[in-house]
Short mmCIF file of C-alpha atoms in Angstrom, two decimals:
data_model
loop_
_atom_site.label_atom_id
_atom_site.label_comp_id
_atom_site.label_asym_id
_atom_site.label_seq_id
_atom_site.Cartn_x
_atom_site.Cartn_y
_atom_site.Cartn_z
CA UNK A 17 90.13 211.39 -45.93
CA UNK A 18 89.18 210.50 -42.25
CA UNK A 19 86.34 212.84 -40.76
CA UNK A 20 87.21 213.55 -36.74
CA UNK A 21 84.38 211.85 -34.67
CA UNK A 22 83.48 214.01 -31.59
CA UNK A 23 83.73 211.73 -28.81
CA UNK A 24 81.92 214.38 -26.20
CA UNK A 25 79.71 212.60 -24.59
CA UNK A 26 75.53 213.81 -24.74
CA UNK A 27 75.94 215.16 -20.90
CA UNK A 28 78.56 216.26 -18.77
CA UNK A 29 79.42 214.81 -15.55
CA UNK A 30 77.16 216.76 -13.31
CA UNK A 31 74.64 216.39 -15.52
CA UNK A 32 74.75 212.21 -15.89
CA UNK A 33 75.01 212.16 -11.33
CA UNK A 34 71.80 213.92 -11.96
CA UNK A 35 70.14 211.72 -14.00
CA UNK A 36 71.06 209.02 -12.03
CA UNK A 37 69.36 210.05 -9.28
CA UNK A 38 66.78 211.44 -10.95
CA UNK A 39 66.20 207.86 -11.86
CA UNK A 40 67.26 206.62 -8.50
CA UNK A 41 64.52 208.84 -7.40
CA UNK A 42 61.19 207.28 -9.95
CA UNK A 43 62.92 203.73 -9.66
CA UNK A 44 62.88 203.33 -5.74
CA UNK A 45 59.26 204.85 -5.98
CA UNK A 46 57.85 202.56 -8.60
CA UNK A 47 59.54 199.79 -7.02
CA UNK A 48 58.42 200.11 -3.54
CA UNK A 49 55.09 200.67 -4.71
CA UNK A 50 55.00 197.60 -6.94
CA UNK A 51 56.28 195.78 -3.77
CA UNK A 52 54.53 197.46 -1.21
CA UNK A 53 52.48 194.01 0.12
CA UNK A 54 55.50 191.96 0.67
CA UNK A 55 57.44 195.05 2.26
CA UNK A 56 55.13 195.82 4.56
CA UNK A 57 54.37 192.09 5.67
CA UNK A 58 57.73 192.06 6.41
CA UNK A 59 58.20 194.63 8.41
CA UNK A 60 55.71 193.77 10.53
CA UNK A 61 57.54 190.47 11.36
CA UNK A 62 60.59 192.60 12.05
CA UNK A 63 58.67 195.33 14.43
CA UNK A 64 56.43 191.94 16.01
CA UNK A 65 60.08 189.79 16.55
CA UNK A 66 61.62 193.09 18.52
CA UNK A 67 58.62 193.11 21.38
CA UNK A 68 57.23 196.94 19.64
CA UNK A 69 53.69 195.52 18.88
CA UNK A 70 51.37 196.04 20.97
CA UNK A 71 51.82 198.73 23.31
CA UNK A 72 48.05 200.35 23.45
CA UNK A 73 50.35 203.78 25.15
CA UNK A 74 51.48 204.67 21.95
CA UNK A 75 48.50 206.63 19.31
CA UNK A 76 48.24 208.90 16.79
CA UNK A 77 45.76 212.05 16.54
CA UNK A 78 43.03 211.19 15.65
CA UNK A 79 43.28 213.46 12.07
CA UNK A 80 46.25 211.04 11.47
CA UNK A 81 45.28 209.06 8.72
CA UNK A 82 45.33 205.70 9.82
CA UNK A 83 43.16 202.98 9.42
CA UNK A 84 40.49 199.99 9.91
CA UNK A 85 42.12 197.74 11.74
CA UNK A 86 44.73 199.37 14.05
CA UNK A 87 42.67 202.81 14.17
CA UNK A 88 44.97 205.58 15.71
CA UNK A 89 47.66 203.29 17.28
CA UNK A 90 50.81 202.85 16.16
CA UNK A 91 51.60 199.56 16.17
CA UNK A 92 48.49 197.81 17.26
CA UNK A 93 49.22 195.00 15.28
CA UNK A 94 51.37 192.86 12.58
CA UNK A 95 50.06 194.53 9.81
CA UNK A 96 49.82 197.70 10.67
CA UNK A 97 53.38 198.29 11.93
CA UNK A 98 54.36 197.21 8.80
CA UNK A 99 52.23 200.15 7.07
CA UNK A 100 53.76 202.86 9.66
CA UNK A 101 57.23 201.78 9.20
CA UNK A 102 57.15 201.35 5.17
CA UNK A 103 55.51 205.31 5.48
CA UNK A 104 58.78 206.24 7.44
CA UNK A 105 60.89 204.24 5.12
CA UNK A 106 59.05 205.33 1.60
CA UNK A 107 59.10 209.36 3.19
CA UNK A 108 63.26 208.59 4.06
CA UNK A 109 64.10 207.50 0.37
CA UNK A 110 62.32 210.08 -1.11
CA UNK A 111 63.93 212.52 0.77
CA UNK A 112 67.36 210.74 -0.21
CA UNK A 113 66.48 210.34 -3.95
CA UNK A 114 65.37 213.17 -4.82
CA UNK A 115 67.26 215.53 -2.36
CA UNK A 116 70.37 214.05 -4.25
CA UNK A 117 68.67 214.75 -7.67
CA UNK A 118 68.49 218.66 -6.72
CA UNK A 119 71.71 219.06 -5.09
CA UNK A 120 73.32 217.48 -8.32
CA UNK A 121 70.65 219.68 -10.51
CA UNK A 122 72.46 223.22 -8.57
CA UNK A 123 75.93 222.04 -9.25
CA UNK A 124 75.21 221.37 -13.10
CA UNK A 125 77.10 223.27 -15.76
CA UNK A 126 74.50 223.34 -18.46
CA UNK A 127 74.32 225.84 -20.86
CA UNK A 128 71.54 227.28 -21.30
CA UNK A 129 69.11 227.64 -24.47
CA UNK A 130 69.71 231.22 -26.27
CA UNK A 131 65.55 232.08 -27.16
CA UNK A 132 65.05 236.30 -27.55
CA UNK A 133 62.98 237.97 -28.42
CA UNK A 134 58.90 237.94 -28.85
CA UNK A 135 59.33 234.12 -28.88
CA UNK A 136 60.54 234.46 -25.82
CA UNK A 137 58.39 235.98 -23.79
CA UNK A 138 55.34 234.13 -25.40
CA UNK A 139 57.03 230.94 -24.22
CA UNK A 140 57.78 232.09 -20.97
CA UNK A 141 53.92 233.48 -20.52
CA UNK A 142 52.56 230.04 -21.64
CA UNK A 143 54.94 227.70 -19.83
CA UNK A 144 53.62 230.18 -16.53
CA UNK A 145 50.32 229.81 -17.04
CA UNK A 146 50.39 225.65 -17.85
CA UNK A 147 52.40 225.52 -14.30
CA UNK A 148 50.20 227.64 -12.61
CA UNK A 149 47.32 225.49 -13.69
CA UNK A 150 48.77 222.67 -12.60
CA UNK A 151 49.56 223.44 -8.95
CA UNK A 152 46.13 224.57 -8.77
CA UNK A 153 44.66 221.57 -9.88
CA UNK A 154 47.18 219.60 -7.67
CA UNK A 155 46.09 221.72 -4.77
CA UNK A 156 42.15 221.72 -5.47
CA UNK A 157 42.16 217.87 -5.64
CA UNK A 158 43.39 218.12 -2.13
CA UNK A 159 39.45 218.22 -1.42
CA UNK A 160 38.95 216.33 -4.15
CA UNK A 161 40.81 213.10 -2.95
CA UNK A 162 40.98 209.63 -5.14
CA UNK A 163 41.73 206.22 -4.02
CA UNK A 164 45.14 206.17 -5.82
CA UNK A 165 46.29 209.34 -3.25
CA UNK A 166 47.33 209.38 0.18
CA UNK A 167 45.44 211.96 0.99
CA UNK A 168 42.51 211.25 3.73
CA UNK A 169 39.03 212.32 2.80
CA UNK A 170 36.82 214.44 5.27
CA UNK A 171 33.30 215.30 5.94
CA UNK A 172 30.84 217.04 8.22
CA UNK A 173 29.44 215.35 11.31
CA UNK A 174 25.74 214.75 11.69
CA UNK A 175 23.80 213.63 14.54
CA UNK A 176 22.71 210.28 13.33
CA UNK A 177 25.91 208.63 13.24
CA UNK A 178 28.51 207.97 15.92
CA UNK A 179 31.04 211.34 16.27
CA UNK A 180 33.33 209.80 18.82
CA UNK A 181 36.33 210.32 16.15
CA UNK A 182 35.74 213.65 15.02
CA UNK A 183 38.21 217.15 15.62
CA UNK A 184 35.90 219.90 15.12
CA UNK A 185 33.68 218.83 13.36
CA UNK A 186 34.84 216.94 11.09
CA UNK A 187 35.41 213.52 10.62
CA UNK A 188 37.47 210.92 8.68
CA UNK A 189 35.71 209.13 6.02
CA UNK A 190 38.37 207.08 3.16
CA UNK A 191 35.07 205.88 1.80
CA UNK A 192 33.58 208.95 0.46
CA UNK A 193 37.11 208.98 -1.64
CA UNK A 194 35.59 205.84 -4.03
CA UNK A 195 32.83 208.37 -5.31
CA UNK A 196 33.36 210.30 -8.41
CA UNK A 197 33.11 213.65 -7.81
CA UNK A 198 34.68 216.81 -9.45
CA UNK A 199 38.02 216.47 -10.48
CA UNK A 200 37.96 212.30 -10.46
CA UNK A 201 35.55 212.46 -12.72
CA UNK A 202 38.61 214.32 -15.78
CA UNK A 203 40.78 211.66 -14.35
CA UNK A 204 41.54 208.69 -11.43
CA UNK A 205 44.98 210.71 -10.77
CA UNK A 206 44.58 214.77 -9.86
CA UNK A 207 46.87 214.60 -7.45
CA UNK A 208 50.18 213.73 -9.57
CA UNK A 209 48.99 214.15 -13.24
CA UNK A 210 49.51 217.54 -13.03
CA UNK A 211 53.19 217.26 -12.02
CA UNK A 212 53.55 216.51 -15.82
CA UNK A 213 52.33 219.54 -17.90
CA UNK A 214 54.28 221.48 -14.39
CA UNK A 215 57.33 219.83 -15.09
CA UNK A 216 57.70 220.55 -19.22
CA UNK A 217 56.64 223.89 -18.09
CA UNK A 218 59.28 224.81 -15.56
CA UNK A 219 61.71 222.31 -17.20
CA UNK A 220 61.49 225.19 -20.17
CA UNK A 221 61.29 227.96 -17.49
CA UNK A 222 64.47 227.33 -15.72
CA UNK A 223 66.40 227.87 -18.79
CA UNK A 224 65.79 224.78 -21.28
CA UNK A 225 69.61 223.16 -20.49
CA UNK A 226 70.07 219.64 -20.16
CA UNK A 227 69.78 219.49 -16.33
CA UNK A 228 66.20 221.36 -16.19
CA UNK A 229 65.14 218.68 -18.84
CA UNK A 230 66.61 216.04 -16.87
CA UNK A 231 65.11 217.19 -13.11
CA UNK A 232 61.94 218.47 -13.86
CA UNK A 233 61.44 216.67 -17.01
CA UNK A 234 62.23 213.47 -15.28
CA UNK A 235 59.45 213.51 -12.72
CA UNK A 236 56.87 214.13 -15.46
CA UNK A 237 57.53 210.69 -17.09
CA UNK A 238 57.89 209.45 -13.61
CA UNK A 239 54.07 210.80 -12.69
CA UNK A 240 53.14 209.00 -15.77
CA UNK A 241 54.74 205.50 -15.74
CA UNK A 242 54.32 206.07 -11.78
CA UNK A 243 50.22 206.54 -11.96
CA UNK A 244 50.05 204.02 -14.87
CA UNK A 245 51.93 201.12 -12.46
CA UNK A 246 49.75 202.06 -10.14
CA UNK A 247 46.57 201.32 -12.53
CA UNK A 248 48.71 198.19 -13.67
CA UNK A 249 48.53 196.58 -10.12
CA UNK A 250 44.72 197.45 -9.53
CA UNK A 251 43.36 195.64 -12.44
CA UNK A 252 46.01 192.59 -11.80
CA UNK A 253 44.96 193.01 -8.09
CA UNK A 254 48.60 192.32 -6.97
CA UNK A 255 48.22 194.11 -4.07
CA UNK A 256 47.10 197.50 -2.07
CA UNK A 257 47.42 201.16 -3.76
CA UNK A 258 46.97 204.66 -2.35
CA UNK A 259 46.35 205.02 1.27
CA UNK A 260 45.10 202.58 3.56
CA UNK A 261 41.52 203.34 3.88
CA UNK A 262 39.63 204.61 7.41
CA UNK A 263 35.95 204.03 6.23
CA UNK A 264 32.51 204.18 8.52
CA UNK A 265 30.71 200.84 9.57
CA UNK A 266 27.79 201.89 7.77
CA UNK A 267 29.44 201.28 4.70
CA UNK A 268 30.26 197.52 5.97
CA UNK A 269 28.54 194.20 4.47
CA UNK A 270 28.26 191.41 6.92
CA UNK A 271 30.97 188.34 5.67
CA UNK A 272 32.73 190.26 3.37
CA UNK A 273 36.05 191.13 4.34
CA UNK A 274 37.17 194.96 4.53
CA UNK A 275 40.03 194.11 2.58
CA UNK A 276 37.44 192.31 -0.48
CA UNK A 277 34.71 195.53 0.12
CA UNK A 278 38.42 197.69 -0.55
CA UNK A 279 38.68 195.85 -3.74
CA UNK A 280 34.78 196.05 -4.85
CA UNK A 281 34.82 199.62 -4.60
CA UNK A 282 38.00 200.29 -6.35
CA UNK A 283 36.74 198.13 -9.39
CA UNK A 284 33.78 200.26 -9.34
CA UNK A 285 35.80 203.33 -9.00
CA UNK A 286 37.69 202.31 -12.40
CA UNK A 287 34.98 201.14 -14.34
CA UNK A 288 33.71 205.00 -13.74
CA UNK A 289 37.08 206.89 -14.44
CA UNK A 290 40.11 207.15 -16.48
CA UNK A 291 44.02 207.38 -16.40
CA UNK A 292 43.91 209.99 -18.83
CA UNK A 293 42.16 213.42 -18.45
CA UNK A 294 38.63 213.63 -19.99
CA UNK A 295 38.78 210.06 -21.72
CA UNK A 296 35.47 208.86 -19.50
CA UNK A 297 34.18 211.89 -20.63
CA UNK A 298 35.01 211.31 -24.30
CA UNK A 299 33.35 208.09 -23.95
CA UNK A 300 30.35 208.87 -21.86
CA UNK A 301 31.19 207.38 -18.76
CA UNK A 302 30.95 210.85 -17.07
CA UNK A 303 29.29 214.41 -17.87
CA UNK A 304 31.06 217.80 -18.25
CA UNK A 305 27.99 218.85 -16.58
CA UNK A 306 28.58 217.28 -13.17
CA UNK A 307 32.56 218.69 -13.48
CA UNK A 308 31.28 222.17 -13.61
CA UNK A 309 28.90 221.79 -10.70
CA UNK A 310 31.51 219.12 -8.80
CA UNK A 311 34.60 220.71 -9.33
CA UNK A 312 36.64 222.22 -6.17
CA UNK A 313 36.84 225.38 -8.64
CA UNK A 314 37.83 227.93 -5.04
CA UNK A 315 40.43 226.34 -4.04
CA UNK A 316 41.69 226.13 -7.89
CA UNK A 317 41.46 229.27 -8.11
CA UNK A 318 43.68 230.22 -5.34
CA UNK A 319 45.65 227.45 -6.01
CA UNK A 320 46.74 229.07 -9.28
CA UNK A 321 47.25 232.69 -7.81
CA UNK A 322 49.34 230.51 -5.42
CA UNK A 323 51.23 228.33 -8.70
CA UNK A 324 52.31 232.33 -9.87
CA UNK A 325 53.53 233.26 -6.98
CA UNK A 326 55.63 229.91 -5.86
CA UNK A 327 56.93 229.20 -9.63
CA UNK A 328 58.38 232.58 -9.58
CA UNK A 329 59.95 232.46 -6.46
CA UNK A 330 61.53 229.40 -7.37
CA UNK A 331 63.40 230.40 -10.92
CA UNK A 332 64.05 233.14 -8.83
CA UNK A 333 65.97 231.11 -6.38
CA UNK A 334 67.71 228.92 -8.86
CA UNK A 335 68.73 231.86 -10.78
CA UNK A 336 70.25 233.62 -7.61
CA UNK A 337 71.84 230.27 -6.83
#
């Protein structure tokens, strides 16, 4: 007697398309980051060949994330031009791949899990709290930046230094990001790693369907893989990571290139921090007392409250679609 074999695929066609776009988003980001230096060089040479480098009239606002070599000029030299084009290209790829993934998600025909009663209420509340706390941590990291992230760092100006580049009494100085403080004592990736619990929680809150697991669970996997790949590039010294640093001249050392100073600071930052949250605390490199004293608690609290509202609005929009 022959046993019938179920030939129905694990994912329907709409979920397969969603999985393809989610993978495209994650792989393109990790791939572009891994080859960032060579892409920037190639783009810079291309822009220079078009005679677009050196235009003194093209400038960004003083608060824009510029860099040391070019300041706030858009195309002062090949390398800075390549960096600016790279940022635009990176953003365009993000919108294309993630936007297409979300479009495929909205057209998915997946069936939701059948969870009801007390179990459903407890699971919903636990996931909502997890998502809100993750949102709060990410918001707090915006004022407690890591050198591995794209967020710049700012400080109040003082009378003993040049304040020509300040705006409303605030000056940008990315050298501050190399000092472990608050959230970076917990993990060196305070902005991206909160995506992991947020994605898992949202995949359940949205219905627990295959499409929910693919999109939101996929973003969780991407966050872990992306951060780990970034760590490997720093350890192997395979190219730049995070923002292009803008640091004050008071921190520079004569006879040492800016690139080498950045690499030295980054190595020191790595020695003091951990990828896994609280691992540096566990092995004695960081102190819980310092975390409690330095963490941006107000921003974390406000971000968590906002996270509850945002998460419920997202779920409402998805349910009404």
